[in-house]
mmCIF file of C-alpha atoms in Angstrom:
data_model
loop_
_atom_site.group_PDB
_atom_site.id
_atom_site.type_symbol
_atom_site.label_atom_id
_atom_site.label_comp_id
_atom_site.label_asym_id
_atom_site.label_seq_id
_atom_site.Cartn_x
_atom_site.Cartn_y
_atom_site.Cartn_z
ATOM 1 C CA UNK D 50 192.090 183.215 238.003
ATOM 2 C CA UNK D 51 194.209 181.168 235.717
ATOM 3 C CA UNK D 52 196.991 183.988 234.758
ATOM 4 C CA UNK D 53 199.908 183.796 236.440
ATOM 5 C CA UNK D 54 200.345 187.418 237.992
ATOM 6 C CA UNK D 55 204.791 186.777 237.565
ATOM 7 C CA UNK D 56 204.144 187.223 233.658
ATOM 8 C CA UNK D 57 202.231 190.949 234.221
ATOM 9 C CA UNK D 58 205.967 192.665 235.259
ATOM 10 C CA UNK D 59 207.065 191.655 231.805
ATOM 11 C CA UNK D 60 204.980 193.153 229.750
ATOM 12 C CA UNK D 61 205.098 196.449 227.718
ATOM 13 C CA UNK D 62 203.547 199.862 228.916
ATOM 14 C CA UNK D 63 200.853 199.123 226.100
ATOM 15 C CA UNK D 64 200.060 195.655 226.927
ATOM 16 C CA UNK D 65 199.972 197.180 230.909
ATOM 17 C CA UNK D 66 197.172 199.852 229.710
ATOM 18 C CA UNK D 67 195.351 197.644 227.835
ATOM 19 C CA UNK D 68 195.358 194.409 230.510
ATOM 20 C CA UNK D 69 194.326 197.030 232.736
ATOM 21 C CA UNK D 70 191.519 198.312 230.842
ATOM 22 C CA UNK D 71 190.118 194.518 230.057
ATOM 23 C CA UNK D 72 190.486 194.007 234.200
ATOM 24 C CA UNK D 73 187.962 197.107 234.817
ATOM 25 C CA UNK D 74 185.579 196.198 231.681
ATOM 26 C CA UNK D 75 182.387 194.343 232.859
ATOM 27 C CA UNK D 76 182.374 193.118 229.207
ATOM 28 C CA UNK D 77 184.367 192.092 226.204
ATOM 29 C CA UNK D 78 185.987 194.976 224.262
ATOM 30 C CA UNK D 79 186.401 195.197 220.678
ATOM 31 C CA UNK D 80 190.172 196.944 220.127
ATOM 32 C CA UNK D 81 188.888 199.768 218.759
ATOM 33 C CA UNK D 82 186.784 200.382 221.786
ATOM 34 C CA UNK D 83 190.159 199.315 223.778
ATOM 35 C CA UNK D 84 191.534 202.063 221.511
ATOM 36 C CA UNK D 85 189.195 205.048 222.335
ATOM 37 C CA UNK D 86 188.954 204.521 226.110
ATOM 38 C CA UNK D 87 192.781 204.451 225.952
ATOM 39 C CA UNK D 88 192.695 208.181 224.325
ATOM 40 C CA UNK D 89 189.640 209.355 226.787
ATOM 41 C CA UNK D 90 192.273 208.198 229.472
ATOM 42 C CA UNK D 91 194.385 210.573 227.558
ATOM 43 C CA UNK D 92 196.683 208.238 226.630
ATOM 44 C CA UNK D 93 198.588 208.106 223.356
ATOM 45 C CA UNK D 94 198.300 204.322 222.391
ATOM 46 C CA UNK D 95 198.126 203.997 218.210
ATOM 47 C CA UNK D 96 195.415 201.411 217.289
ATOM 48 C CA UNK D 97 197.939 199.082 215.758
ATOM 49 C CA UNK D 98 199.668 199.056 218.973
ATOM 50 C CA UNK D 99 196.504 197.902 220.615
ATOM 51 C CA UNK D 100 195.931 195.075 218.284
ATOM 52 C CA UNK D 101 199.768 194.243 218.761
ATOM 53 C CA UNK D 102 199.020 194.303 222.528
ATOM 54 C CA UNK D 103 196.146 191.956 222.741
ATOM 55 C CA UNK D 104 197.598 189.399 220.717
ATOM 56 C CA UNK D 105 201.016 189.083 222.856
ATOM 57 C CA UNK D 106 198.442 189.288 225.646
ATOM 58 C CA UNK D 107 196.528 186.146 224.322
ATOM 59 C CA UNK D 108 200.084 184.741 223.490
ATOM 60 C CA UNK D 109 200.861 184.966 227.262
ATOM 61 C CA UNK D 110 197.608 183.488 228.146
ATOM 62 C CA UNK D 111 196.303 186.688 230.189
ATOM 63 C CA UNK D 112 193.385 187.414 227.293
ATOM 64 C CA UNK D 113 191.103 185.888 225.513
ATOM 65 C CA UNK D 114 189.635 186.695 222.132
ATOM 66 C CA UNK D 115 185.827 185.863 220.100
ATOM 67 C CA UNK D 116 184.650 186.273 216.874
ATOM 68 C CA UNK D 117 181.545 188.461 216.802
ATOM 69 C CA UNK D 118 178.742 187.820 214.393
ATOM 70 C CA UNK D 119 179.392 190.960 212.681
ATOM 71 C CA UNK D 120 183.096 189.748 212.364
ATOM 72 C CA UNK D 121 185.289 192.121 214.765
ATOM 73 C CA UNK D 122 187.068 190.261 217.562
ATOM 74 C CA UNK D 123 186.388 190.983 221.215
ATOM 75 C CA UNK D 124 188.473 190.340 224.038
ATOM 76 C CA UNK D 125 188.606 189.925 227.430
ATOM 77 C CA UNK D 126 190.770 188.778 230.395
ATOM 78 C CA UNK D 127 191.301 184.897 229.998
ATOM 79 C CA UNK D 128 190.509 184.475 233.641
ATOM 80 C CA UNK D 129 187.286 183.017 233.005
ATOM 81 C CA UNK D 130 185.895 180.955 230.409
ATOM 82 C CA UNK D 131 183.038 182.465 228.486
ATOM 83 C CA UNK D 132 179.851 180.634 227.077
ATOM 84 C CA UNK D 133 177.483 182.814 224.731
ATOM 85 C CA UNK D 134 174.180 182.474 223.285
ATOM 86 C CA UNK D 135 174.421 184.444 220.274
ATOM 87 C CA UNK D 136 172.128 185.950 218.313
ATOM 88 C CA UNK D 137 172.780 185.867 214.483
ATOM 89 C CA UNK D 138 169.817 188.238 213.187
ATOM 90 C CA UNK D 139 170.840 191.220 216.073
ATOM 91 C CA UNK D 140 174.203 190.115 217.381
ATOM 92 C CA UNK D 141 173.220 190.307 220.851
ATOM 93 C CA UNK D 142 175.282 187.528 223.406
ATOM 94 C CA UNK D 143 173.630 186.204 226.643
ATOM 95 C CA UNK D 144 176.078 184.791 228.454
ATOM 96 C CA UNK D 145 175.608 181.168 229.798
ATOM 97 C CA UNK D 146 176.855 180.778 233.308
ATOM 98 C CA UNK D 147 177.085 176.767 233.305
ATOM 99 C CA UNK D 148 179.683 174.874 231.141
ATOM 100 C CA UNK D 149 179.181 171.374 229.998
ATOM 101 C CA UNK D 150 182.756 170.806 228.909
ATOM 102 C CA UNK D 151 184.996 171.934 231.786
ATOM 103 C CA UNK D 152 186.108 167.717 232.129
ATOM 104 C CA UNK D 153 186.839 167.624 228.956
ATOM 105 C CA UNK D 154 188.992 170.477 228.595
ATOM 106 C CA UNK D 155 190.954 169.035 231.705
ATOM 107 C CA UNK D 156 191.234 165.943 230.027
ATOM 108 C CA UNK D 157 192.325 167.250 227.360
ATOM 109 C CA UNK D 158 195.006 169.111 228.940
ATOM 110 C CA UNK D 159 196.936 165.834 230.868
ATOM 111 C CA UNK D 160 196.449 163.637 227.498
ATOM 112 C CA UNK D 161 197.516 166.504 225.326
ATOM 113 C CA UNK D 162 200.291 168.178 227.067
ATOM 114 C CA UNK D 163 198.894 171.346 226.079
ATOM 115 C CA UNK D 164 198.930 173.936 227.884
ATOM 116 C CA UNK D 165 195.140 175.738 227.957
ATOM 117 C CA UNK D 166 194.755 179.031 228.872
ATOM 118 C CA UNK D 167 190.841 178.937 228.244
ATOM 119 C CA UNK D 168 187.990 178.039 226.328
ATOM 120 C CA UNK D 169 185.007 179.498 224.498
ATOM 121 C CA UNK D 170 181.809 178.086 223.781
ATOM 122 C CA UNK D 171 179.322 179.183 221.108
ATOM 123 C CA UNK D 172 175.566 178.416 220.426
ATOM 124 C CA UNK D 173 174.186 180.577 217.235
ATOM 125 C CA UNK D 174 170.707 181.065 216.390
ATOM 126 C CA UNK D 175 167.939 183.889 216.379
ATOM 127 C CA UNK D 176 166.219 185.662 219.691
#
């Protein structure tokens, strides 16, 4: 895992429920699914709050956000990189277990100084 588990005691109660939720997920959650889990779990977390939260958490480098073809964002822990085939006509992602360009993003990490959390990769087209 690439988070460093010294940044979780400093976050808010908010971004603690909503990390926590992303760890259980076995996918990516849109925040307003984040949102209504939250209040099954009975607890009162305002959906602004939850978009607040997963941002700092992306800010921090412990999530990780994607564009979905009908244009909500869903996020997940940045623990692992994610590679989608994506479908444009139904919006359904398979998710590619291999990833061509885990050198590169290394390399460009030491000639960059930049600091990468992760990395997404894309391919669009019709199932």
């Amino acid at each position: 895992m690439k988070t460093d588990s010294s940044l979780k005691p400093h976050l808010t109660r908010a971004q603690k429920q909503v990390h926590h939720l992303l760890e259980q997920a076995e996918e990516t959650l849109t925040a307003q699914t984040i949102h209504q889990r939250l209040q099954d779990q009975a607890k009162s977390v305002g959906l602004a709050t939850v978009y607040r939260a997963v941002r700092s958490l992306q800010v921090k480098g412990l999530a990780q956000a994607r564009v979905l073809p009908n244009g909500e964002w869903a996020y997940g822990l940045a623990s692992d990189d994610s590679h989608y085939l994506t479908c444009l006509n139904c919006g359904t992602s398979v998710p590619v277990e291999d990833c061509p360009v885990h050198s590169l993003e290394e390399k460009l990490g030491q000639s960059s100084h930049f600091q990468i959390f992760y990395h997404t990769l894309e391919f669009f087209g019709l199932c």
